[in-house]
Coordinates of C-alpha atoms in Angstrom, one line a residue:
Chain F
M289 CA -52.7 34.5 -24.4
K290 CA -54.0 31.5 -22.5
Y291 CA -50.5 30.1 -22.0
I292 CA -49.2 33.5 -20.8
I293 CA -52.0 33.5 -18.1
Q294 CA -51.2 30.0 -17.1
F295 CA -47.5 30.8 -16.8
L296 CA -48.4 34.0 -14.9
I297 CA -50.4 31.9 -12.3
I298 CA -47.5 29.5 -11.8
I299 CA -45.0 32.3 -11.4
A300 CA -47.3 34.0 -9.0
F301 CA -47.4 30.9 -6.8
S302 CA -43.6 30.7 -7.1
F303 CA -43.4 34.2 -5.7
L304 CA -45.9 33.5 -3.0
G305 CA -43.7 30.5 -2.0
E306 CA -40.8 32.9 -1.8
V307 CA -42.8 35.2 0.4
F308 CA -43.6 32.3 2.8
H309 CA -39.9 31.3 2.8
F310 CA -38.9 34.8 3.7
L311 CA -41.4 35.1 6.5
I312 CA -41.1 31.7 8.1
P313 CA -37.6 30.9 9.6
L314 CA -37.4 27.2 8.7
P315 CA -35.1 25.5 6.1
I316 CA -38.0 24.9 3.8
P317 CA -37.6 26.3 0.3
A318 CA -40.1 28.3 -1.7
S319 CA -40.9 25.4 -4.0
I320 CA -42.4 23.4 -1.1
Y321 CA -44.6 26.2 0.1
G322 CA -45.5 26.8 -3.5
I323 CA -46.8 23.2 -4.0
L324 CA -48.8 23.4 -0.7
L325 CA -50.3 26.8 -1.7
L326 CA -51.2 25.8 -5.3
F327 CA -52.7 22.5 -4.0
T328 CA -54.8 24.4 -1.5
A329 CA -55.9 26.9 -4.2
L330 CA -57.0 23.9 -6.4
M331 CA -58.8 22.3 -3.5
M332 CA -60.6 25.5 -2.6
K333 CA -61.5 26.0 -6.3
W334 CA -59.8 29.4 -6.3
I335 CA -57.9 28.1 -9.3
K336 CA -59.3 25.6 -11.8
V337 CA -57.1 22.8 -13.2
N338 CA -57.7 24.1 -16.8
Q339 CA -56.2 27.5 -15.8
V340 CA -52.8 25.8 -15.3
R341 CA -53.0 22.5 -17.2
E342 CA -51.0 22.9 -20.4
V343 CA -48.1 24.9 -19.0
S344 CA -47.8 22.7 -15.9
T345 CA -47.8 19.6 -18.0
L346 CA -45.0 21.1 -20.2
L347 CA -42.9 22.2 -17.2
I348 CA -43.2 18.8 -15.5
S349 CA -42.2 17.0 -18.7
V350 CA -39.0 19.0 -19.2
M351 CA -38.1 18.9 -15.5
P352 CA -35.2 16.3 -15.7
M353 CA -33.3 18.8 -18.0
M354 CA -33.4 21.4 -15.3
F355 CA -31.1 19.4 -13.1
I356 CA -28.2 19.4 -15.5
P357 CA -26.5 22.7 -14.4
A358 CA -26.7 21.7 -10.7
A359 CA -25.4 18.2 -11.3
V360 CA -22.5 19.5 -13.5
G361 CA -21.4 21.3 -10.2
L362 CA -19.8 17.9 -9.4
I363 CA -16.8 19.4 -11.3
D364 CA -16.2 21.9 -8.5
S365 CA -16.6 19.5 -5.6
W366 CA -14.5 16.8 -7.2
S367 CA -11.3 17.7 -5.4
I368 CA -13.0 17.3 -2.0
I369 CA -14.9 14.1 -2.8
K370 CA -12.0 12.3 -4.7
S371 CA -10.2 11.0 -1.7
H372 CA -13.2 9.3 -0.2
L373 CA -14.9 8.4 -3.4
L374 CA -15.5 4.7 -2.8
T375 CA -17.0 5.2 0.7
Y376 CA -19.2 8.0 -0.5
I377 CA -20.5 5.9 -3.4
I378 CA -21.2 2.9 -1.2
V379 CA -23.1 5.0 1.4
T380 CA -25.1 6.8 -1.3
V381 CA -26.0 3.7 -3.3
V382 CA -26.9 1.5 -0.3
S383 CA -29.0 4.0 1.5
T384 CA -30.9 5.0 -1.7
F385 CA -31.9 1.4 -2.4
V386 CA -32.7 0.7 1.3
V387 CA -35.1 3.6 1.3
M388 CA -36.7 2.6 -2.0
A389 CA -37.2 -1.0 -0.9
T390 CA -38.4 -0.2 2.6
S391 CA -41.0 2.4 1.6
G392 CA -42.2 0.5 -1.4
F393 CA -42.6 -2.7 0.6
V394 CA -44.4 -1.1 3.5
T395 CA -46.8 0.8 1.3
Q396 CA -47.6 -2.2 -0.8
Y397 CA -48.1 -4.4 2.4
V398 CA -50.6 -1.9 3.9
I399 CA -52.5 -1.5 0.6
R400 CA -52.8 -5.2 0.0
R401 CA -53.8 -6.0 3.7
D402 CA -56.5 -3.3 3.5
N403 CA -57.8 -4.7 0.2
K404 CA -58.0 -8.2 1.7
K405 CA -59.9 -6.8 4.7
G406 CA -62.3 -5.0 2.3
E407 CA -63.0 -8.3 0.5
E408 CA -63.8 -10.3 3.6
Chain T
M76 CA -12.8 30.8 -28.8
K77 CA -12.6 30.1 -25.1
E78 CA -13.6 33.8 -24.3
L79 CA -16.5 33.5 -26.7
L80 CA -17.8 30.3 -24.9
Q81 CA -17.1 31.9 -21.5
D82 CA -19.0 35.1 -22.3
S83 CA -21.8 33.7 -24.5
V84 CA -25.3 34.1 -23.0
Y85 CA -26.7 31.2 -24.9
F86 CA -23.9 28.6 -25.0
G87 CA -24.5 27.1 -21.6
V88 CA -28.1 26.4 -22.5
L89 CA -27.2 25.2 -25.9
I90 CA -24.7 22.6 -24.6
S91 CA -27.1 21.4 -21.8
L92 CA -30.1 21.1 -24.2
S93 CA -28.3 19.5 -27.0
S94 CA -26.6 16.9 -24.8
Y95 CA -30.0 16.1 -23.2
I96 CA -31.6 15.6 -26.7
L97 CA -28.6 13.5 -27.6
G98 CA -29.3 11.5 -24.4
I99 CA -32.9 10.9 -25.4
W100 CA -31.8 9.9 -28.9
I101 CA -29.2 7.4 -27.5
R102 CA -31.8 5.8 -25.2
K103 CA -34.3 5.4 -28.1
K104 CA -31.7 3.8 -30.3
T105 CA -30.2 1.5 -27.7
R106 CA -33.4 0.9 -25.6
L107 CA -31.3 0.3 -22.5
S108 CA -32.8 1.7 -19.3
Y109 CA -29.5 2.6 -17.8
M110 CA -28.8 4.8 -20.9
N111 CA -30.5 7.6 -19.0
P112 CA -30.8 11.0 -20.9
L113 CA -30.1 13.0 -17.7
L114 CA -27.0 11.0 -16.9
I115 CA -25.8 11.2 -20.5
A116 CA -26.4 15.0 -20.6
I117 CA -24.4 15.4 -17.3
I118 CA -21.5 13.4 -18.6
I119 CA -21.3 15.1 -22.0
T120 CA -21.6 18.6 -20.4
I121 CA -18.8 17.8 -17.9
C122 CA -16.5 16.4 -20.6
F123 CA -17.2 19.4 -22.7
L124 CA -16.3 21.9 -19.9
L125 CA -13.1 19.9 -19.1
V126 CA -12.0 19.8 -22.7
S127 CA -12.9 23.4 -23.6
G128 CA -11.5 24.8 -20.3
V129 CA -14.7 26.8 -19.7
S130 CA -15.1 27.2 -16.0
Y131 CA -18.1 25.8 -14.1
K132 CA -18.8 29.2 -12.8
S133 CA -19.3 30.8 -16.2
Y134 CA -21.2 27.8 -17.5
S135 CA -23.6 27.8 -14.5
S136 CA -24.3 31.6 -14.8
N137 CA -24.9 31.1 -18.6
S138 CA -27.3 28.3 -18.1
S139 CA -29.1 29.7 -15.0
W140 CA -32.5 30.1 -16.7
I141 CA -32.8 26.4 -16.9
S142 CA -32.4 26.1 -13.2
Y143 CA -34.6 29.2 -12.8
L144 CA -37.6 27.1 -14.0
L145 CA -37.0 24.4 -11.4
T146 CA -39.1 26.1 -8.6
P147 CA -42.1 26.8 -10.9
A148 CA -41.9 23.2 -12.3
T149 CA -41.8 21.7 -8.8
I150 CA -44.8 23.8 -7.8
C151 CA -46.7 22.3 -10.8
L152 CA -46.5 18.9 -9.1
A153 CA -49.5 20.1 -7.1
V154 CA -51.7 19.7 -10.3
P155 CA -51.3 15.9 -10.7
L156 CA -51.5 15.6 -6.9
Y157 CA -54.9 17.4 -7.0
Q158 CA -56.1 15.2 -9.9
Q159 CA -55.3 12.1 -7.9
M160 CA -57.0 13.4 -4.7
E161 CA -59.6 10.6 -4.6
L162 CA -56.9 7.9 -4.7
L163 CA -55.0 9.8 -2.1
K164 CA -57.9 9.9 0.4
K165 CA -58.7 6.2 -0.2
N166 CA -55.1 5.1 0.5
S167 CA -54.1 7.7 3.1
K168 CA -53.1 5.1 5.7
A169 CA -50.8 3.2 3.3
I170 CA -49.3 6.4 2.0
L171 CA -48.7 7.7 5.6
F172 CA -47.0 4.5 6.7
G173 CA -45.0 4.2 3.5
I174 CA -43.6 7.8 3.8
L175 CA -42.8 7.4 7.5
S176 CA -41.0 4.2 6.9
G177 CA -39.1 5.8 4.0
V178 CA -37.9 8.8 6.1
L179 CA -36.9 6.5 9.0
A180 CA -35.1 4.0 6.6
S181 CA -33.1 6.9 5.2
L182 CA -32.0 8.3 8.6
V183 CA -31.3 4.9 10.1
S184 CA -29.3 3.6 7.1
I185 CA -27.2 6.7 7.0
L186 CA -26.5 6.4 10.8
L187 CA -25.5 2.7 10.4
L188 CA -23.3 3.3 7.4
A189 CA -21.7 6.3 9.1
L190 CA -20.8 4.1 12.1
L191 CA -19.5 1.4 9.8
F192 CA -17.2 3.8 7.9
S193 CA -16.5 5.8 11.1
F194 CA -17.5 9.2 9.7
D195 CA -17.0 12.3 11.8
H196 CA -20.1 14.3 12.8
N197 CA -19.7 16.8 9.9
T198 CA -19.5 14.1 7.3
Y199 CA -22.4 12.2 8.9
V200 CA -24.8 15.2 8.8
T201 CA -23.6 16.0 5.2
F202 CA -25.3 12.7 4.2
L203 CA -28.3 12.8 6.5
P204 CA -30.6 14.8 4.1
K205 CA -29.5 12.9 1.0
S206 CA -32.8 11.5 -0.1
I207 CA -34.8 14.8 0.0
T208 CA -35.2 17.7 -2.4
T209 CA -32.0 19.7 -3.0
A210 CA -33.2 23.0 -1.6
I211 CA -34.3 21.6 1.7
G212 CA -31.4 19.2 1.9
M213 CA -28.9 22.1 1.5
G214 CA -30.6 24.0 4.3
I215 CA -30.5 21.0 6.7
S216 CA -26.8 20.3 5.9
E217 CA -25.9 23.9 6.6
E218 CA -27.9 24.1 9.8
L219 CA -26.3 20.9 11.2
G220 CA -22.8 21.8 10.2
G221 CA -22.3 19.6 7.1
Y222 CA -20.3 20.2 4.0
V223 CA -23.0 21.8 1.8
S224 CA -21.3 21.5 -1.5
I225 CA -20.9 17.7 -1.0
S226 CA -24.5 17.4 0.2
V227 CA -25.7 19.0 -3.1
V228 CA -23.7 16.5 -5.2
V229 CA -24.8 13.5 -3.1
I230 CA -28.4 14.6 -3.3
I231 CA -28.3 14.9 -7.1
I232 CA -26.5 11.6 -7.5
T233 CA -29.1 10.0 -5.3
G234 CA -31.8 11.4 -7.6
V235 CA -30.0 10.2 -10.7
L236 CA -29.6 6.7 -9.2
G237 CA -33.3 6.6 -8.5
N238 CA -34.1 7.9 -12.0
I239 CA -32.0 5.2 -13.6
F240 CA -32.6 2.1 -11.5
A241 CA -36.1 2.6 -10.0
E242 CA -37.9 0.7 -12.7
G243 CA -35.6 -2.3 -12.6
I244 CA -35.4 -2.5 -8.8
L245 CA -39.1 -2.2 -8.2
K246 CA -39.7 -5.0 -10.7
L247 CA -37.0 -7.1 -9.0
L248 CA -38.7 -6.6 -5.6
H249 CA -42.2 -7.3 -7.0
I250 CA -43.5 -3.9 -6.0
E251 CA -46.3 -3.6 -8.4
E252 CA -48.9 -1.2 -6.8
P253 CA -48.6 2.2 -8.6
I254 CA -49.0 4.0 -5.2
A255 CA -46.2 1.9 -3.7
K256 CA -43.9 2.6 -6.7
G257 CA -44.6 6.4 -6.3
I258 CA -43.8 6.4 -2.6
A259 CA -40.6 4.3 -3.2
I260 CA -39.4 6.7 -5.9
G261 CA -40.4 10.0 -4.2
C262 CA -38.9 9.0 -0.8
S263 CA -35.7 7.7 -2.1
S264 CA -34.8 10.0 -5.0
H265 CA -36.9 13.2 -4.7
A266 CA -37.6 15.4 -7.8
V267 CA -35.1 13.8 -10.1
G268 CA -36.6 10.4 -9.4
T269 CA -40.1 11.9 -9.7
A270 CA -39.4 12.8 -13.3
K271 CA -39.1 9.1 -13.9
A272 CA -42.2 8.3 -11.9
M273 CA -44.1 10.8 -14.1
E274 CA -43.0 8.7 -17.2
M275 CA -44.2 5.5 -15.5
G276 CA -47.7 6.7 -14.9
A277 CA -50.0 9.5 -13.6
I278 CA -50.5 7.8 -10.2
E279 CA -46.8 7.0 -9.7
G280 CA -45.9 10.6 -10.6
A281 CA -48.5 12.3 -8.4
I282 CA -47.7 10.1 -5.4
S283 CA -44.0 10.6 -5.9
G284 CA -44.6 14.4 -6.0
L285 CA -46.5 14.1 -2.7
S286 CA -43.6 12.1 -1.1
I287 CA -41.1 14.9 -1.9
V288 CA -43.1 17.4 0.1
V289 CA -43.9 15.2 3.1
C290 CA -40.4 13.5 3.2
G291 CA -38.8 16.9 2.9
I292 CA -40.7 18.4 5.9
L293 CA -40.4 15.3 8.1
T294 CA -36.7 15.1 7.4
V295 CA -36.2 18.7 8.7
I296 CA -37.4 17.4 12.1
G297 CA -35.9 13.9 11.8
A298 CA -32.4 14.9 10.8
S299 CA -32.1 17.4 13.7
I300 CA -32.9 14.5 16.1
F301 CA -30.6 12.0 14.3
A302 CA -27.8 14.6 14.3
L303 CA -27.5 14.1 18.0
F304 CA -26.6 10.4 17.7
L305 CA -23.1 10.8 16.2

Protein backbone atom coordinates (compact mmCIF):
# COMPACT_ATOMS: atom_id res chain seq x y z
CA MET A 1 0.00 0.00 0.00
CA LYS A 2 2.78 2.41 0.99
CA TYR A 3 4.52 1.91 -2.37
CA ILE A 4 1.31 2.37 -4.31
CA ILE A 5 0.77 5.73 -2.63
CA GLN A 6 4.39 6.75 -3.33
CA PHE A 7 3.97 5.78 -6.98
CA LEU A 8 0.67 7.64 -7.10
CA ILE A 9 2.29 10.84 -5.81
CA ILE A 10 5.07 10.62 -8.41
CA ILE A 11 2.62 9.95 -11.24
CA ALA A 12 0.44 12.84 -10.01
CA PHE A 13 3.44 15.19 -10.33
CA SER A 14 4.16 13.79 -13.81
CA PHE A 15 0.58 14.67 -14.75
CA LEU A 16 0.87 18.14 -13.20
CA GLY A 17 4.03 18.60 -15.29
CA GLU A 18 2.01 17.69 -18.40
CA VAL A 19 -0.65 20.24 -17.43
CA PHE A 20 2.00 22.98 -17.19
CA HIS A 21 3.54 21.88 -20.49
CA PHE A 22 0.11 22.10 -22.09
CA LEU A 23 -0.65 25.55 -20.68
CA ILE A 24 2.74 27.25 -21.19
CA PRO A 25 3.84 27.65 -24.85
CA LEU A 26 7.59 27.00 -24.33
CA PRO A 27 9.69 24.01 -25.53
CA ILE A 28 10.07 22.85 -21.91
CA PRO A 29 8.93 19.25 -21.31
CA ALA A 30 6.64 17.93 -18.58
CA SER A 31 9.57 16.35 -16.72
CA ILE A 32 11.26 19.72 -16.06
CA TYR A 33 8.05 21.29 -14.74
CA GLY A 34 7.55 18.12 -12.69
CA ILE A 35 10.97 18.40 -10.99
CA LEU A 36 10.34 22.05 -10.15
CA LEU A 37 6.85 21.27 -8.81
CA LEU A 38 7.93 18.29 -6.67
CA PHE A 39 10.90 20.28 -5.38
CA THR A 40 8.60 23.16 -4.42
CA ALA A 41 6.17 20.75 -2.72
CA LEU A 42 9.04 19.26 -0.68
CA MET A 43 10.33 22.73 0.26
CA MET A 44 6.86 23.88 1.33
CA LYS A 45 6.42 20.63 3.33
CA TRP A 46 3.28 19.76 1.34
CA ILE A 47 4.98 16.43 0.65
CA LYS A 48 7.40 14.75 3.06
CA VAL A 49 10.47 12.92 1.77
CA ASN A 50 9.32 9.65 3.37
CA GLN A 51 6.15 9.81 1.27
CA VAL A 52 8.19 9.32 -1.92
CA ARG A 53 11.55 7.97 -0.75
CA GLU A 54 11.56 4.25 -1.68
CA VAL A 55 9.86 4.49 -5.07
CA SER A 56 11.92 7.52 -6.12
CA THR A 57 15.14 5.75 -5.13
CA LEU A 58 14.09 2.71 -7.17
CA LEU A 59 13.12 4.74 -10.25
CA ILE A 60 16.36 6.76 -10.18
CA SER A 61 18.49 3.62 -9.82
CA VAL A 62 16.95 1.94 -12.87
CA MET A 63 16.97 5.12 -14.96
CA PRO A 64 19.86 4.22 -17.35
CA MET A 65 17.82 1.27 -18.60
CA MET A 66 15.02 3.61 -19.68
CA PHE A 67 17.22 5.19 -22.36
CA ILE A 68 17.69 1.93 -24.27
CA PRO A 69 14.65 2.19 -26.59
CA ALA A 70 15.39 5.83 -27.58
CA ALA A 71 19.08 5.11 -28.19
CA VAL A 72 18.29 2.07 -30.34
CA GLY A 73 16.49 4.61 -32.58
CA LEU A 74 19.97 5.17 -34.02
CA ILE A 75 19.03 2.34 -36.41
CA ASP A 76 16.40 4.54 -38.08
CA SER A 77 18.60 7.65 -38.41
CA TRP A 78 21.66 5.70 -39.56
CA SER A 79 21.10 6.31 -43.27
CA ILE A 80 21.12 10.12 -42.81
CA ILE A 81 24.06 10.16 -40.39
CA LYS A 82 26.27 7.67 -42.24
CA SER A 83 27.64 10.07 -44.85
CA HIS A 84 28.89 12.61 -42.27
CA LEU A 85 29.72 10.11 -39.57
CA LEU A 86 33.28 11.20 -38.77
CA THR A 87 32.46 14.93 -38.62
CA TYR A 88 29.44 14.30 -36.40
CA ILE A 89 31.47 12.12 -34.05
CA ILE A 90 34.23 14.73 -33.75
CA VAL A 91 31.76 17.55 -33.04
CA THR A 92 29.88 15.47 -30.45
CA VAL A 93 32.94 14.16 -28.62
CA VAL A 94 34.90 17.44 -28.60
CA SER A 95 32.04 19.63 -27.42
CA THR A 96 30.96 17.13 -24.73
CA PHE A 97 34.42 17.09 -23.20
CA VAL A 98 34.86 20.87 -23.54
CA VAL A 99 31.63 21.42 -21.59
CA MET A 100 32.59 18.86 -18.95
CA ALA A 101 36.06 20.37 -18.42
CA THR A 102 34.94 24.02 -18.46
CA SER A 103 32.01 23.70 -16.07
CA GLY A 104 33.96 21.39 -13.74
CA PHE A 105 36.98 23.72 -13.61
CA VAL A 106 34.94 26.88 -13.08
CA THR A 107 32.87 25.32 -10.28
CA GLN A 108 35.91 23.90 -8.51
CA TYR A 109 37.79 27.22 -8.87
CA VAL A 110 34.97 29.23 -7.26
CA ILE A 111 34.47 26.68 -4.45
CA ARG A 112 38.18 26.61 -3.57
CA ARG A 113 38.58 30.38 -3.81
CA ASP A 114 35.61 30.89 -1.47
CA ASN A 115 36.95 28.27 0.94
CA LYS A 116 40.30 30.07 1.07
CA LYS A 117 38.56 33.37 1.72
CA GLY A 118 36.63 31.74 4.56
CA GLU A 119 39.82 30.51 6.19
CA GLU A 120 41.59 33.87 6.08
CA MET B 1 9.03 -16.51 -35.69
CA LYS B 2 9.57 -12.97 -36.96
CA GLU B 3 5.83 -12.29 -36.71
CA LEU B 4 5.83 -13.54 -33.13
CA LEU B 5 8.72 -11.20 -32.22
CA GLN B 6 7.10 -8.28 -34.09
CA ASP B 7 3.73 -8.71 -32.39
CA SER B 8 4.82 -9.81 -28.92
CA VAL B 9 3.89 -7.33 -26.20
CA TYR B 10 6.73 -8.44 -23.94
CA PHE B 11 9.59 -9.22 -26.24
CA GLY B 12 10.89 -5.65 -26.65
CA VAL B 13 11.12 -5.27 -22.88
CA LEU B 14 12.63 -8.74 -22.50
CA ILE B 15 15.49 -8.06 -24.93
CA SER B 16 16.15 -4.56 -23.49
CA LEU B 17 16.22 -5.76 -19.87
CA SER B 18 18.22 -8.91 -20.48
CA SER B 19 20.86 -7.10 -22.55
CA TYR B 20 21.14 -4.49 -19.77
CA ILE B 21 21.57 -7.20 -17.12
CA LEU B 22 24.15 -8.85 -19.35
CA GLY B 23 25.90 -5.46 -19.57
CA ILE B 24 26.01 -5.15 -15.77
CA TRP B 25 27.37 -8.70 -15.56
CA ILE B 26 30.09 -8.00 -18.17
CA ARG B 27 31.17 -4.85 -16.32
CA LYS B 28 31.38 -6.75 -13.01
CA LYS B 29 33.44 -9.53 -14.58
CA THR B 30 35.83 -7.30 -16.55
CA ARG B 31 35.91 -4.32 -14.11
CA LEU B 32 36.54 -2.02 -17.07
CA SER B 33 34.82 1.37 -16.82
CA TYR B 34 34.26 1.63 -20.57
CA MET B 35 32.32 -1.64 -20.43
CA ASN B 36 29.24 0.45 -19.80
CA PRO B 37 26.00 -1.53 -19.20
CA LEU B 38 23.89 1.00 -21.11
CA LEU B 39 26.23 1.00 -24.10
CA ILE B 40 26.39 -2.81 -24.12
CA ALA B 41 22.60 -3.03 -23.91
CA ILE B 42 22.21 -0.60 -26.83
CA ILE B 43 24.68 -2.52 -29.00
CA ILE B 44 23.19 -5.95 -28.23
CA THR B 45 19.64 -4.73 -28.85
CA ILE B 46 20.63 -3.09 -32.16
CA CYS B 47 22.44 -6.27 -33.29
CA PHE B 48 19.46 -8.36 -32.31
CA LEU B 49 17.04 -6.21 -34.32
CA LEU B 50 19.35 -6.26 -37.36
CA VAL B 51 19.78 -10.04 -37.24
CA SER B 52 16.13 -10.92 -36.52
CA GLY B 53 14.73 -8.36 -38.99
CA VAL B 54 12.32 -6.96 -36.40
CA SER B 55 11.71 -3.31 -37.30
CA TYR B 56 12.63 -0.49 -34.91
CA LYS B 57 9.05 0.72 -35.06
CA SER B 58 7.59 -2.49 -33.65
CA TYR B 59 10.43 -2.85 -31.12
CA SER B 60 9.90 0.68 -29.85
CA SER B 61 6.14 0.27 -29.51
CA ASN B 62 6.67 -3.02 -27.65
CA SER B 63 9.17 -1.53 -25.24
CA SER B 64 7.35 1.75 -24.72
CA TRP B 65 6.61 1.22 -21.04
CA ILE B 66 10.31 1.43 -20.27
CA SER B 67 10.41 4.90 -21.83
CA TYR B 68 7.08 5.67 -20.18
CA LEU B 69 8.84 5.62 -16.79
CA LEU B 70 11.42 8.21 -17.90
CA THR B 71 9.38 11.29 -17.00
CA PRO B 72 8.41 10.01 -13.50
CA ALA B 73 12.05 8.97 -12.89
CA THR B 74 13.36 12.38 -13.97
CA ILE B 75 10.87 14.08 -11.65
CA CYS B 76 12.21 11.94 -8.78
CA LEU B 77 15.54 13.82 -9.12
CA ALA B 78 13.81 16.54 -7.06
CA VAL B 79 14.15 14.28 -3.99
CA PRO B 80 17.98 14.08 -3.80
CA LEU B 81 18.07 17.76 -4.76
CA TYR B 82 15.88 18.60 -1.77
CA GLN B 83 18.01 16.42 0.50
CA GLN B 84 21.12 18.39 -0.54
CA MET B 85 19.44 21.78 -0.06
CA GLU B 86 21.87 22.99 2.61
CA LEU B 87 24.85 22.27 0.39
CA LEU B 88 23.10 23.97 -2.50
CA LYS B 89 22.54 27.18 -0.54
CA LYS B 90 26.10 27.21 0.79
CA ASN B 91 27.62 26.83 -2.68
CA SER B 92 25.06 28.74 -4.72
CA LYS B 93 27.63 31.08 -6.25
CA ALA B 94 29.95 28.29 -7.45
CA ILE B 95 26.96 26.34 -8.80
CA LEU B 96 25.61 29.36 -10.66
CA PHE B 97 28.94 30.23 -12.28
CA GLY B 98 29.62 26.58 -13.06
CA ILE B 99 26.31 26.07 -14.84
CA LEU B 100 26.54 29.37 -16.76
CA SER B 101 30.05 28.47 -17.96
CA GLY B 102 28.80 25.02 -18.99
CA VAL B 103 25.93 26.38 -21.07
CA LEU B 104 28.19 28.96 -22.75
CA ALA B 105 30.95 26.38 -23.37
CA SER B 106 28.40 24.14 -25.09
CA LEU B 107 27.00 26.85 -27.38
CA VAL B 108 30.40 28.40 -28.20
CA SER B 109 32.09 25.04 -28.88
CA ILE B 110 29.28 24.01 -31.26
CA LEU B 111 29.50 27.38 -33.06
CA LEU B 112 33.28 27.08 -33.52
CA LEU B 113 33.12 23.44 -34.64
CA ALA B 114 30.27 24.29 -37.03
CA LEU B 115 32.42 27.06 -38.57
CA LEU B 116 35.40 24.70 -38.78
CA PHE B 117 33.44 22.00 -40.60
CA SER B 118 31.37 24.60 -42.54
CA PHE B 119 27.98 23.30 -41.43
CA ASP B 120 24.88 24.88 -42.94
CA HIS B 121 22.38 26.57 -40.62
CA ASN B 122 20.14 23.51 -40.26
CA THR B 123 22.97 21.18 -39.28
CA TYR B 124 24.36 23.80 -36.88
CA VAL B 125 21.08 24.17 -34.97
CA THR B 126 20.69 20.37 -34.94
CA PHE B 127 23.79 20.23 -32.73
CA LEU B 128 23.15 23.36 -30.61
CA PRO B 129 21.01 21.63 -27.95
CA LYS B 130 23.16 18.49 -27.79
CA SER B 131 24.15 18.68 -24.13
CA ILE B 132 20.67 19.08 -22.66
CA THR B 133 17.90 16.65 -21.83
CA THR B 134 16.32 14.95 -24.87
CA ALA B 135 12.81 16.34 -24.48
CA ILE B 136 13.94 20.00 -24.37
CA GLY B 137 16.64 19.44 -26.98
CA MET B 138 14.13 18.03 -29.48
CA GLY B 139 11.87 21.04 -28.94
CA ILE B 140 14.72 23.51 -29.53
CA SER B 141 15.98 21.70 -32.64
CA GLU B 142 12.49 21.68 -34.13
CA GLU B 143 11.87 25.33 -33.27
CA LEU B 144 15.14 26.49 -34.89
CA GLY B 145 14.80 24.33 -38.02
CA GLY B 146 17.19 21.46 -37.17
CA TYR B 147 16.94 17.77 -38.12
CA VAL B 148 15.10 16.49 -35.04
CA SER B 149 15.86 12.78 -35.52
CA ILE B 150 19.61 13.54 -35.71
CA SER B 151 19.37 15.79 -32.64
CA VAL B 152 17.86 12.91 -30.65
CA VAL B 153 20.65 10.53 -31.58
CA VAL B 154 23.38 13.14 -30.93
CA ILE B 155 21.86 14.01 -27.54
CA ILE B 156 21.70 10.36 -26.47
CA ILE B 157 25.26 9.65 -27.68
CA THR B 158 26.45 12.72 -25.77
CA GLY B 159 24.82 11.31 -22.63
CA VAL B 160 26.35 7.87 -23.15
CA LEU B 161 29.80 9.46 -23.69
CA GLY B 162 29.43 11.33 -20.38
CA ASN B 163 28.18 8.19 -18.65
CA ILE B 164 31.19 6.18 -19.82
CA PHE B 165 34.06 8.67 -19.67
CA ALA B 166 33.08 11.14 -16.90
CA GLU B 167 34.85 9.30 -14.12
CA GLY B 168 38.14 8.99 -16.03
CA ILE B 169 38.14 12.53 -17.44
CA LEU B 170 37.33 14.21 -14.13
CA LYS B 171 40.12 12.26 -12.50
CA LEU B 172 42.53 13.22 -15.28
CA LEU B 173 41.64 16.92 -14.89
CA HIS B 174 41.92 16.76 -11.07
CA ILE B 175 38.33 17.82 -10.58
CA GLU B 176 37.79 16.41 -7.11
CA GLU B 177 35.05 18.51 -5.48
CA PRO B 178 31.80 16.47 -5.53
CA ILE B 179 29.81 19.59 -6.49
CA ALA B 180 32.14 20.36 -9.41
CA LYS B 181 31.84 16.75 -10.60
CA GLY B 182 28.04 16.96 -10.45
CA ILE B 183 27.97 20.20 -12.45
CA ALA B 184 30.44 18.86 -15.03
CA ILE B 185 28.38 15.71 -15.61
CA GLY B 186 24.94 17.33 -15.54
CA CYS B 187 25.92 20.19 -17.89
CA SER B 188 27.71 18.00 -20.40
CA SER B 189 25.63 14.85 -20.49
CA HIS B 190 22.17 15.46 -18.95
CA ALA B 191 20.10 12.59 -17.51
CA VAL B 192 22.13 9.72 -18.99
CA GLY B 193 25.27 11.15 -17.39
CA THR B 194 23.37 11.87 -14.18
CA ALA B 195 22.67 8.15 -13.82
CA LYS B 196 26.47 7.78 -13.52
CA ALA B 197 26.74 10.76 -11.14
CA MET B 198 24.16 9.03 -8.90
CA GLU B 199 26.46 6.00 -8.71
CA MET B 200 29.43 8.24 -7.82
CA GLY B 201 27.72 9.77 -4.80
CA ALA B 202 24.63 11.49 -3.39
CA ILE B 203 26.05 15.01 -3.81
CA GLU B 204 27.28 14.38 -7.36
CA GLY B 205 23.88 12.96 -8.30
CA ALA B 206 21.80 15.73 -6.76
CA ILE B 207 23.87 18.53 -8.27
CA SER B 208 23.94 16.80 -11.65
CA GLY B 209 20.13 16.59 -11.50
CA LEU B 210 19.96 20.31 -10.74
CA SER B 211 22.25 21.07 -13.70
CA ILE B 212 19.88 19.26 -16.09
CA VAL B 213 17.04 21.56 -15.11
CA VAL B 214 18.97 24.85 -15.13
CA CYS B 215 21.03 24.05 -18.27
CA GLY B 216 17.89 22.94 -20.09
CA ILE B 217 16.05 26.17 -19.38
CA LEU B 218 19.07 28.44 -20.05
CA THR B 219 19.75 26.66 -23.34
CA VAL B 220 16.21 27.41 -24.56
CA ILE B 221 17.18 31.08 -24.41
CA GLY B 222 20.86 30.69 -25.34
CA ALA B 223 20.28 28.50 -28.39
CA SER B 224 17.74 30.95 -29.86
CA ILE B 225 20.37 33.70 -29.64
CA PHE B 226 23.23 31.53 -30.95
CA ALA B 227 21.06 30.35 -33.85
CA LEU B 228 21.40 33.89 -35.29
CA PHE B 229 25.20 33.57 -35.59
CA LEU B 230 25.34 31.06 -38.45
